[in-house]
Coordinates of C-alpha atoms and ligand atoms in Angstrom, one line a residue:
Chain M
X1 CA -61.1 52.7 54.8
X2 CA -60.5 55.9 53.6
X3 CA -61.6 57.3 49.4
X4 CA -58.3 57.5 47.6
X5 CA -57.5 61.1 46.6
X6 CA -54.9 60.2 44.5
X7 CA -52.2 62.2 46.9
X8 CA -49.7 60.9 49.2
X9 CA -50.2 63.7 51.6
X10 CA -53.0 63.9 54.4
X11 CA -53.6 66.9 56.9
X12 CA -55.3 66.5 60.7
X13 CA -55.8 69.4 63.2
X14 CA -54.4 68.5 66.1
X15 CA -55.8 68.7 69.9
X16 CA -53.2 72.2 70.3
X17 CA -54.4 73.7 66.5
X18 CA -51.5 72.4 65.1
X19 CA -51.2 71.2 61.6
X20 CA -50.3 67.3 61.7
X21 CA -48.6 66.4 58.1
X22 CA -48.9 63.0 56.9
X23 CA -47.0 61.7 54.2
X24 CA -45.0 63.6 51.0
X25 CA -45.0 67.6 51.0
X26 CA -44.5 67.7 46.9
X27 CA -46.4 68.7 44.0
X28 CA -49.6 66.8 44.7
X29 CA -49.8 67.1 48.6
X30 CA -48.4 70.9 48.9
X31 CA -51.8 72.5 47.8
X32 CA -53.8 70.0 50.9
X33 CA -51.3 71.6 53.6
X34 CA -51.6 75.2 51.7
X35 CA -55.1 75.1 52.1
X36 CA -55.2 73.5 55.8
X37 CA -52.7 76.8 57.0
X38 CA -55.1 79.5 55.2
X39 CA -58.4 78.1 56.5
X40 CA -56.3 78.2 60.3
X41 CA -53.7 81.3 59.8
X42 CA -55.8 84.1 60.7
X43 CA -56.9 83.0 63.5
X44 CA -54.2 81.9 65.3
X45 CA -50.3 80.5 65.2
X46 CA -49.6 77.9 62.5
X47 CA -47.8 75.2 64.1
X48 CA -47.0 72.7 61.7
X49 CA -46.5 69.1 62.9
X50 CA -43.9 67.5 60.6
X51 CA -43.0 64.2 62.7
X52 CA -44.4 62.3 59.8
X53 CA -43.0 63.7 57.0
X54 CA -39.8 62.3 55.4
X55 CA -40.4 63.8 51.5
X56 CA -40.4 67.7 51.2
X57 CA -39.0 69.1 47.5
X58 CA -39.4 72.7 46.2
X59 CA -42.9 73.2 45.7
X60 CA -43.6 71.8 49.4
X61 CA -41.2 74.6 50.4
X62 CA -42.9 77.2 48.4
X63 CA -46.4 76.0 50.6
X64 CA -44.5 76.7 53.7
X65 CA -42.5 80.0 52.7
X66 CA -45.6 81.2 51.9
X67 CA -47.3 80.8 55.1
X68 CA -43.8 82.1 56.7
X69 CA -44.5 85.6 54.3
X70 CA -47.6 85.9 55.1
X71 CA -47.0 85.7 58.8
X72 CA -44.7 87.7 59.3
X73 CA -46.9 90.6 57.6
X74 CA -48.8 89.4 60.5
X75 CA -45.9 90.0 62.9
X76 CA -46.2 86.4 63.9
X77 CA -44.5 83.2 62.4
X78 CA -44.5 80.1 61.3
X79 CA -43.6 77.0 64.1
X80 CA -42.4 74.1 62.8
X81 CA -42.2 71.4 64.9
X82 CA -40.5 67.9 64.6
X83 CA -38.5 68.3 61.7
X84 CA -36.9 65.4 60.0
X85 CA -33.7 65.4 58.2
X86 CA -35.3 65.5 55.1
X87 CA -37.1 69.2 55.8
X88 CA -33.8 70.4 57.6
X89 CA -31.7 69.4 54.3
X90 CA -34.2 71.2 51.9
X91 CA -34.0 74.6 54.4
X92 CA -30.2 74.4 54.7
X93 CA -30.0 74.0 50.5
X94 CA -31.9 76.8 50.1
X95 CA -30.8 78.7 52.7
X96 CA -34.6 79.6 54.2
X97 CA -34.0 78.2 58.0
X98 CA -34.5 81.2 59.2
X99 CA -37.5 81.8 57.9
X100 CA -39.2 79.6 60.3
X101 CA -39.2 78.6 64.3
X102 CA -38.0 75.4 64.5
X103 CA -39.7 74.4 67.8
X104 CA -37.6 70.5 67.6
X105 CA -35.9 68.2 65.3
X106 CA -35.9 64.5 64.8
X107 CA -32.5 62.4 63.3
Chain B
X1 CA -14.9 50.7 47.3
X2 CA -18.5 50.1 46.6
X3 CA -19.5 49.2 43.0
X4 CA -22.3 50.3 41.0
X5 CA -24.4 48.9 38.8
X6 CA -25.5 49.4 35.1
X7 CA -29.4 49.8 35.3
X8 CA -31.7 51.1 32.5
X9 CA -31.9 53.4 30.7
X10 CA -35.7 53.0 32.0
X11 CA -38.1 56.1 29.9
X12 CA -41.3 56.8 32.0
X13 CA -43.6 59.0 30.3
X14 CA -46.6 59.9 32.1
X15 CA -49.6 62.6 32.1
X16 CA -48.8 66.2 34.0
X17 CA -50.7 64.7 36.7
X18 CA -49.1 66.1 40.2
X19 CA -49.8 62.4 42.0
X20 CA -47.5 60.5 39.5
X21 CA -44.6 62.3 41.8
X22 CA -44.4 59.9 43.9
X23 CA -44.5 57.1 42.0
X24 CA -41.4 58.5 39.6
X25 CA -39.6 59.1 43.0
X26 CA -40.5 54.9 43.8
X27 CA -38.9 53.9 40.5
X28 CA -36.1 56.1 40.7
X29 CA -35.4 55.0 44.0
X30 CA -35.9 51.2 43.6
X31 CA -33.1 51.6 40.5
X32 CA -30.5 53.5 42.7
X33 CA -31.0 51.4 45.5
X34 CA -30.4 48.8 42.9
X35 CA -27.6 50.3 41.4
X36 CA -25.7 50.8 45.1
X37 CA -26.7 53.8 45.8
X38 CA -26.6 55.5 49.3
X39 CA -29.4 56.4 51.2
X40 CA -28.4 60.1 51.3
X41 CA -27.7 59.5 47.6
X42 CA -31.3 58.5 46.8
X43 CA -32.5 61.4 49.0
X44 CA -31.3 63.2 46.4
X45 CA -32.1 61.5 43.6
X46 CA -36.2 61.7 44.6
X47 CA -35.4 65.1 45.1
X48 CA -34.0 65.2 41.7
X49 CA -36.8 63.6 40.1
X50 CA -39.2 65.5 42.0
X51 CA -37.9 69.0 40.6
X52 CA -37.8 67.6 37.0
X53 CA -41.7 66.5 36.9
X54 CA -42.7 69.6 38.7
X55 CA -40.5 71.9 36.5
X56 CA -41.9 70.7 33.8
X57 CA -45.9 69.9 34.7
X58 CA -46.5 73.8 36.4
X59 CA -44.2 75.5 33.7
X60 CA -45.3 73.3 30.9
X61 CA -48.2 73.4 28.5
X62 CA -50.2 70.6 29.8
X63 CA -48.4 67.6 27.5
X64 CA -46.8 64.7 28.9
X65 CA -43.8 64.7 30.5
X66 CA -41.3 62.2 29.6
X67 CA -38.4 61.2 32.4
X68 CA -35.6 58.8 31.7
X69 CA -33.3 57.2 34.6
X70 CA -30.0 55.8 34.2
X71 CA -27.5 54.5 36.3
X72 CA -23.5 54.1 35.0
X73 CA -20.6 53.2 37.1
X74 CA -20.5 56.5 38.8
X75 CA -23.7 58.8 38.7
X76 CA -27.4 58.7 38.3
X77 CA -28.7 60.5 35.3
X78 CA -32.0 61.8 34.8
X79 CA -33.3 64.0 31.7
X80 CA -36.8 64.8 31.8
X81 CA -38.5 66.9 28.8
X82 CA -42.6 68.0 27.3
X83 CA -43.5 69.9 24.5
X84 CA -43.6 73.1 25.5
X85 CA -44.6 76.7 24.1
X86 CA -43.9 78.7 26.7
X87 CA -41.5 78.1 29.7
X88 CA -39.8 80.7 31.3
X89 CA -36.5 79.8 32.9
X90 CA -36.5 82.9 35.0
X91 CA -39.5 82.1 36.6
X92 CA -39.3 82.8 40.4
X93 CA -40.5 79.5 41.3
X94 CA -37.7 77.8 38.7
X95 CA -35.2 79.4 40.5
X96 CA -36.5 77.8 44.0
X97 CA -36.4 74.4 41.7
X98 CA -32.9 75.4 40.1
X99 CA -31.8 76.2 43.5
X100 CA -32.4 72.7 44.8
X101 CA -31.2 71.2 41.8
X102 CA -27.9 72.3 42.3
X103 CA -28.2 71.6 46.3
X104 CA -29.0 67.7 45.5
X105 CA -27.3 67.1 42.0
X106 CA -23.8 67.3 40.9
X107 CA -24.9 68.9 37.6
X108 CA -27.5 70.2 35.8
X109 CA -29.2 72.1 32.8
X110 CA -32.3 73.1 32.5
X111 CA -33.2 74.8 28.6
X112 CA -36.0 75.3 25.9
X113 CA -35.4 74.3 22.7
X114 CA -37.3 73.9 19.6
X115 CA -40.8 74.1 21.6
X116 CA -39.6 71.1 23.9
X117 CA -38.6 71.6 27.7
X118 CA -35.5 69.8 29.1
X119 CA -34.2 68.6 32.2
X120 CA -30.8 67.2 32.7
X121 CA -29.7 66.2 35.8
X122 CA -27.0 64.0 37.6
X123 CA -26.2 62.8 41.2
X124 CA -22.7 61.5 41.3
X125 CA -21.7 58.6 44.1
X126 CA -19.7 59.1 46.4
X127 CA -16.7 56.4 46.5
X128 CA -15.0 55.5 49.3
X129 CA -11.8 53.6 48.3
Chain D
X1 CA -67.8 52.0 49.0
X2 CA -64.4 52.7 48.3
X3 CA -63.6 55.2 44.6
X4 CA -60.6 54.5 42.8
X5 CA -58.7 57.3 41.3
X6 CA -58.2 57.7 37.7
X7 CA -54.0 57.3 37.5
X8 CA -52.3 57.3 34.2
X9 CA -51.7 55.8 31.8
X10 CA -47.7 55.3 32.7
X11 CA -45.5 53.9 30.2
X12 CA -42.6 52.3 30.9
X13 CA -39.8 51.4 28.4
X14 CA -37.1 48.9 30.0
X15 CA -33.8 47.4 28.4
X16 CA -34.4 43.1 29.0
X17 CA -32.8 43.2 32.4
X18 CA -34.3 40.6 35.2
X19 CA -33.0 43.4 37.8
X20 CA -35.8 46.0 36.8
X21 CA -38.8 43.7 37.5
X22 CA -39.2 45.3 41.5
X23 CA -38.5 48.5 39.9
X24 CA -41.5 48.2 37.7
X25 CA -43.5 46.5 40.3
X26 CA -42.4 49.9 42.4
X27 CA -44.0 51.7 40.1
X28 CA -47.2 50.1 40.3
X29 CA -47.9 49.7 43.3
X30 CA -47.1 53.4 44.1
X31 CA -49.8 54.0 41.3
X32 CA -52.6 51.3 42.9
X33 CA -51.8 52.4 46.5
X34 CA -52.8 55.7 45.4
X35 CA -55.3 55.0 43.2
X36 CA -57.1 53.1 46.4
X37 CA -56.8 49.7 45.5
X38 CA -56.4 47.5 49.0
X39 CA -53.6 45.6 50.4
X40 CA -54.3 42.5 49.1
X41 CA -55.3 43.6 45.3
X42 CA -51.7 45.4 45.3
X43 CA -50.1 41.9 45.8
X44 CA -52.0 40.6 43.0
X45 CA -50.8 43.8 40.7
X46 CA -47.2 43.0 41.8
X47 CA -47.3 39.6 40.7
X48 CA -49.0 40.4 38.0
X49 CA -46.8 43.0 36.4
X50 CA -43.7 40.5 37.4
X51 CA -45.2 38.0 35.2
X52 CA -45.8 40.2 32.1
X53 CA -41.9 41.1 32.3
X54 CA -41.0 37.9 32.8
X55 CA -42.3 36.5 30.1
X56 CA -41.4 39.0 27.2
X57 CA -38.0 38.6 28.9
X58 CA -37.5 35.1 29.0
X59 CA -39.5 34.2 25.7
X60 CA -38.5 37.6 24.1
X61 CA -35.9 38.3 21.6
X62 CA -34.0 40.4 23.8
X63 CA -35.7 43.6 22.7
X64 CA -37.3 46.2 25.1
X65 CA -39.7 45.8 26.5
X66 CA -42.9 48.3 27.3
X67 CA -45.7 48.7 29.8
X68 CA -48.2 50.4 30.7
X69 CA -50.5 50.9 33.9
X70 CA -53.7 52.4 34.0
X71 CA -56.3 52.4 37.1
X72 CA -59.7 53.6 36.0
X73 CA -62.7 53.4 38.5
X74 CA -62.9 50.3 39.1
X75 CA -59.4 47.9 37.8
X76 CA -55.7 48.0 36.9
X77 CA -55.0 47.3 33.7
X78 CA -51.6 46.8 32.8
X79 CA -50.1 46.0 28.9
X80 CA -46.8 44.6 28.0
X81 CA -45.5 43.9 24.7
X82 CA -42.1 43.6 22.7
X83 CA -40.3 42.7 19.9
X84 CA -40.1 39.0 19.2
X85 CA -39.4 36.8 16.4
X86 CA -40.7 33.5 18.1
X87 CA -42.6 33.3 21.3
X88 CA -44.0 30.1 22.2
X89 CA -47.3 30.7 24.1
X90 CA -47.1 26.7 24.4
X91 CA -43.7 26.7 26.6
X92 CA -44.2 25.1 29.8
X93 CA -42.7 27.9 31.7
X94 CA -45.4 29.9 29.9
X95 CA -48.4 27.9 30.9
X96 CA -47.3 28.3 34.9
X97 CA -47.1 32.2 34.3
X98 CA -50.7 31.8 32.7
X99 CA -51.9 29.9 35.6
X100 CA -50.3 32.4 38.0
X101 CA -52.0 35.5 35.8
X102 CA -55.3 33.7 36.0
X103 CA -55.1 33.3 39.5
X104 CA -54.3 36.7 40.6
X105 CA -56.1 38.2 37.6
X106 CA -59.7 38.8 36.7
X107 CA -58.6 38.3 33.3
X108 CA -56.0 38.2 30.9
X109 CA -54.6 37.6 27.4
X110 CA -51.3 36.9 26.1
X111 CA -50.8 36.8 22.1
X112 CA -48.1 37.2 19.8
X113 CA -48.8 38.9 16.4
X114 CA -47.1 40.9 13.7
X115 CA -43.7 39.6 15.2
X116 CA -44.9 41.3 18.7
X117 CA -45.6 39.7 21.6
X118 CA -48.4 41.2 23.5
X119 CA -49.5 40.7 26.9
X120 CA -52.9 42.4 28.6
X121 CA -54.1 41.8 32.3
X122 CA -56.6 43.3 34.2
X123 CA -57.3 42.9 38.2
X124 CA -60.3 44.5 39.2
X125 CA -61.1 46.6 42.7
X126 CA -63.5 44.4 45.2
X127 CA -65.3 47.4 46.2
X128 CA -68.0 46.8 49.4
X129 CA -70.8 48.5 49.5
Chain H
X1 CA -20.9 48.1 52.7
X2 CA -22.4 45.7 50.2
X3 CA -21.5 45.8 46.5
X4 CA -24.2 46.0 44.4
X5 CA -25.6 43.1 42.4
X6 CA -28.5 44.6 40.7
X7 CA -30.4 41.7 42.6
X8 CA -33.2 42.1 44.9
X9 CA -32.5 39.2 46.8
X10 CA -29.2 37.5 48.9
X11 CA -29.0 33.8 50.6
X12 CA -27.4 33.2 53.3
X13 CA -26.4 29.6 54.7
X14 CA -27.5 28.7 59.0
X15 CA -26.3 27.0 61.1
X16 CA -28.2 24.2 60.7
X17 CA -27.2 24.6 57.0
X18 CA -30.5 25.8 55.8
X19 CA -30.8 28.0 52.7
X20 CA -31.9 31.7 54.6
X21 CA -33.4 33.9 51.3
X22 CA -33.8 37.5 52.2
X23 CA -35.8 39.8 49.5
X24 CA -37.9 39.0 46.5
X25 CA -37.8 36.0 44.6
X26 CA -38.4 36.6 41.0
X27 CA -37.1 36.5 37.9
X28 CA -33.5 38.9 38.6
X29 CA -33.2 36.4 42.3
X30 CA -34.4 32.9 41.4
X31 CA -31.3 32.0 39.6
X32 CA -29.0 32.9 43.0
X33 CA -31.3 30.9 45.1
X34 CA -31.1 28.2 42.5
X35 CA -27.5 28.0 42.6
X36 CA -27.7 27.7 46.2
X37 CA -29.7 24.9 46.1
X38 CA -27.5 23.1 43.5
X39 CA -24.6 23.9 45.8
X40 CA -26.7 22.1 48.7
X41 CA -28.8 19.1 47.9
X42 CA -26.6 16.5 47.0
X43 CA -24.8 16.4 50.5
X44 CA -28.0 17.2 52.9
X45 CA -31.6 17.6 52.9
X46 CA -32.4 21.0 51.3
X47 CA -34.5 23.7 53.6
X48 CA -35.4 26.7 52.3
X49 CA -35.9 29.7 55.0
X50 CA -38.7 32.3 53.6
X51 CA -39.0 34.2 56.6
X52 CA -37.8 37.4 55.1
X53 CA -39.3 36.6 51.8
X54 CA -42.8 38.8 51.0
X55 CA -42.5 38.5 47.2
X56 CA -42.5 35.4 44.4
X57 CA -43.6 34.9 40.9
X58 CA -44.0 31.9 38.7
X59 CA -39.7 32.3 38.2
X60 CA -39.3 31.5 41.8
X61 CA -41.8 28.8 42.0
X62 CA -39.8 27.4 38.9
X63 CA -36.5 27.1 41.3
X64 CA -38.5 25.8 44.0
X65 CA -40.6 23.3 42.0
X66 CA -37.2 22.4 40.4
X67 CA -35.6 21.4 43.7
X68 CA -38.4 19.3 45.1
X69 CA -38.4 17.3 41.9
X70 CA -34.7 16.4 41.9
X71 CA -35.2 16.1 45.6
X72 CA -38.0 13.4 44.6
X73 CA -35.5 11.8 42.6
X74 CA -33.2 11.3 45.8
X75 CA -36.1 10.0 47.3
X76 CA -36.3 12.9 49.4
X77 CA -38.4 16.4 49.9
X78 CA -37.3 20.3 50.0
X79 CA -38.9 22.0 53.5
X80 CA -39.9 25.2 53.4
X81 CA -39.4 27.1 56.7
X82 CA -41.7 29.8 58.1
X83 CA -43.5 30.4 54.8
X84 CA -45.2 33.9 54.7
X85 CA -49.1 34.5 52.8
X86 CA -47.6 35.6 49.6
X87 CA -45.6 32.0 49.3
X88 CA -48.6 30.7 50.6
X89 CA -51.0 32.3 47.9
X90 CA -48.6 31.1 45.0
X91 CA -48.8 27.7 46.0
X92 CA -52.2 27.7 46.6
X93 CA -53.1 29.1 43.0
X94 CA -50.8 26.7 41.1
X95 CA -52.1 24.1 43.1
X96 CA -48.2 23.1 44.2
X97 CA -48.5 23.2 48.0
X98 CA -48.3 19.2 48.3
X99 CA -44.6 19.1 45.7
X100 CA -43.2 21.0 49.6
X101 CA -42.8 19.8 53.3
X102 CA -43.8 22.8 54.7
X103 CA -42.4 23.2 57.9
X104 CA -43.5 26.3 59.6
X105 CA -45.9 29.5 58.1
X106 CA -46.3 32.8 59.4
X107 CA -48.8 35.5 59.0
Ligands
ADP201 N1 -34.7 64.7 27.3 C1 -35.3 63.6 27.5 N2 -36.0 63.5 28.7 C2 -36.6 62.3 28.9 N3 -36.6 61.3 28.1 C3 -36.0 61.4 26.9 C4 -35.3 62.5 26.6 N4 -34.7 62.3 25.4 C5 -35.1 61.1 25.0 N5 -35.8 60.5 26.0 C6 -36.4 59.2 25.9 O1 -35.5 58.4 25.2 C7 -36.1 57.8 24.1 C8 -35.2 57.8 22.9 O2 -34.7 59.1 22.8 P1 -34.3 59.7 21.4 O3 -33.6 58.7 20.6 O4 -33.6 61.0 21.7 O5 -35.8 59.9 20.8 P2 -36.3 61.2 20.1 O6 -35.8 61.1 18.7 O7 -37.8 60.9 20.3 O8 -35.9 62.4 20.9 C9 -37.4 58.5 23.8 O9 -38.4 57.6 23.5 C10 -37.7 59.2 25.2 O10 -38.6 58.4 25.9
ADP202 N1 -49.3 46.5 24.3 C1 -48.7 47.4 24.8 N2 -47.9 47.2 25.9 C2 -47.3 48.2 26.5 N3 -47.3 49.4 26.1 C3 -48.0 49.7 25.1 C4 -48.7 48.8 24.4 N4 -49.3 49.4 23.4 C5 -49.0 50.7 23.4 N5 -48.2 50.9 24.5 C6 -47.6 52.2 24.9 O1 -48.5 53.2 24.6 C7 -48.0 54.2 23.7 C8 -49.0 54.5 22.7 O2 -49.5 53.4 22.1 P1 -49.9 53.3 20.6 O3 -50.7 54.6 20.3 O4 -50.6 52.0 20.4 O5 -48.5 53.3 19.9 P2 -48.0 52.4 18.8 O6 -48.6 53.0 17.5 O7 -46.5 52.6 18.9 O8 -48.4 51.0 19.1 C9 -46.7 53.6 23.2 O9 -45.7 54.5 23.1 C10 -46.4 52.5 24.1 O10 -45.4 52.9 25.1

């Protein structure tokens, strides 16, 4: 059984480096994947797993664009991969698709 | 035609602790999906309800934050307000919350007035007759 | 040993409407699941927070009613109470809600004073250590 | 489409003319499963489906205790079908398992 953290949002490294997101991407989880990408992002690509994530709003975003910035200044990018409708309608609203690499989607 | 229902008005107030999120987002949704609601409609509405509490915890002053829910025959209203000294509507990261505001909500206001924050916001349902 | 988180306290303010009990007991179980409470203890919290409404709504005076959750490190307490002229602590449907808060509460009390009824349950985390 | 109802919970009648309850039986469904019930028991034996029922308070075991007395009366019983732990639990802490026939529980 795992200690409550009072957040809905839990972060694994997968096998590949990837960042595996687990739950909501809001006000209480966005600093947990924040701080997951900058312990990874200078040492190699940030792929972040979103197959179980179905809950993104604005401050989530701000986590990601973030990582997408800094990137870039890198000359590299961010990958996202499974996306979920949820993520894809929050990046078409505000118009930052194309700040990422969308590596696949889910319906 | 799909009907909605009359539900609430149902006034949360909580601390401007980041994990109640989620559980505003649970009561919201459990009213729309009460009310008739669509499942794209409460998307937004947790969106909604999302962007008010987080507007008004990281630009507040640290007081609680009151949110009130209310379904009518055609929308889902929200208004969401703290006592606030300072909160700057201009704030780069308000504007990422206005923006998805008005992406997910048919209408909204956002203002500070007389020390006190407010959110108004509403998610209109789609009729198909 | 399992911690609990320290959530709220959340108040809730409802109109008298049967429809809003899952709402409320939306709300707190979002609040115990992330507080840490198990499975089993979230089931009791439900029932117990449906029993609260239910009684200031069907024993009421049609007034609104208010909760309010609160986990602390080691229980969920939960308070109702509204606005009643009469309410009959004695009414058989009463004493079954009582039996049903005993049973899935570690205690409780239910009281009606200065026109205000007034109910206050606790259910406590089974931590193993 | 369904309209909405403001109700958590919806009956349905078999085949074999049993009363199937989906959702949560509480103070906002009891009174629709009750009126099914009245609708029911004076032309056959009543049997109440809870298969897709994971919620009840002391409002619902008010309908339910209601039936299987004026099913006493008649000299006969209310069967509860495929009874899930939360049913279960009720019963057990009100001490009203033996006022049913159950027929069938499920985990
Ligand atoms: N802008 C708002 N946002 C959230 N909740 C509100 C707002 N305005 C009012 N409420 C809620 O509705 C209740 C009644 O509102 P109102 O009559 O305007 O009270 P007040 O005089 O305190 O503003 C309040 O207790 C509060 O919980
Ligand atoms: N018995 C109760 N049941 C539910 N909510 C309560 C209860 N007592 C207080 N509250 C909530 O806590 C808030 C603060 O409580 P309190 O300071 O006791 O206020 P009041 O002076 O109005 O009783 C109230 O606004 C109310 O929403």
């Amino acid at each position: 059984m795992e200690a409550a953290n009072n957040n809905s949002l839990t972060v694994e490294i997968g096998a590949d480096g990837s960042i595996v997101v687990h739950g909501d991407i809001d006000i209480a989880g966005g600093p947990t994947l924040e701080a997951a990408i900058l312990s990874l992002e200078n040492t190699q690509q940030v792929v972040i797993d979103l197959g179980d994530v179905s809950f993104i709003d604005s401050s989530g975003l701000r986590s990601l664009l973030g990582a997408s910035r800094r990137a870039q200044a890198r000359k590299s990018s961010v990958i996202l991969r499974s996306v979920g409708p949820e993520v894809t309608r929050l990046l078409q609203i505000t118009g930052t698709s194309d700040q990422f690499a969308i590596e696949s989607s889910r319906d | 035609m799909t009907e909605l229902g009359l539900i609430g008005p149902v006034e949360i107030r909580v601390p401007p602790d980041p994990s109640l999120s989620r559980v505003l987002r649970l009561a919201a949704s459990g009213m729309a999906s009460l009310a008739g609601f669509t499942i794209d409609e409460i998307e937004d509405i947790k969106i909604a309800v999302s962007e008010v509490l987080l507007a008004l915890i990281e630009h507040g002053s640290g007081n609680p934050v009151e949110v009130q829910f209310e379904s009518d025959d055609h929308s889902f209203k929200l208004r969401g307000r703290s006592f606030a000294d300072n909160f700057d509507i201009e704030h780069p990261d308000l504007v990422l919350c206005r923006s998805v505001l008005a992406g997910v909500c048919d209408s909204h206001t956002i203002d500070h007035v007389d020390n006190q924050a407010h959110i108004w916001a509403e998610v209109t349902h789609k009729t198909i007759e």
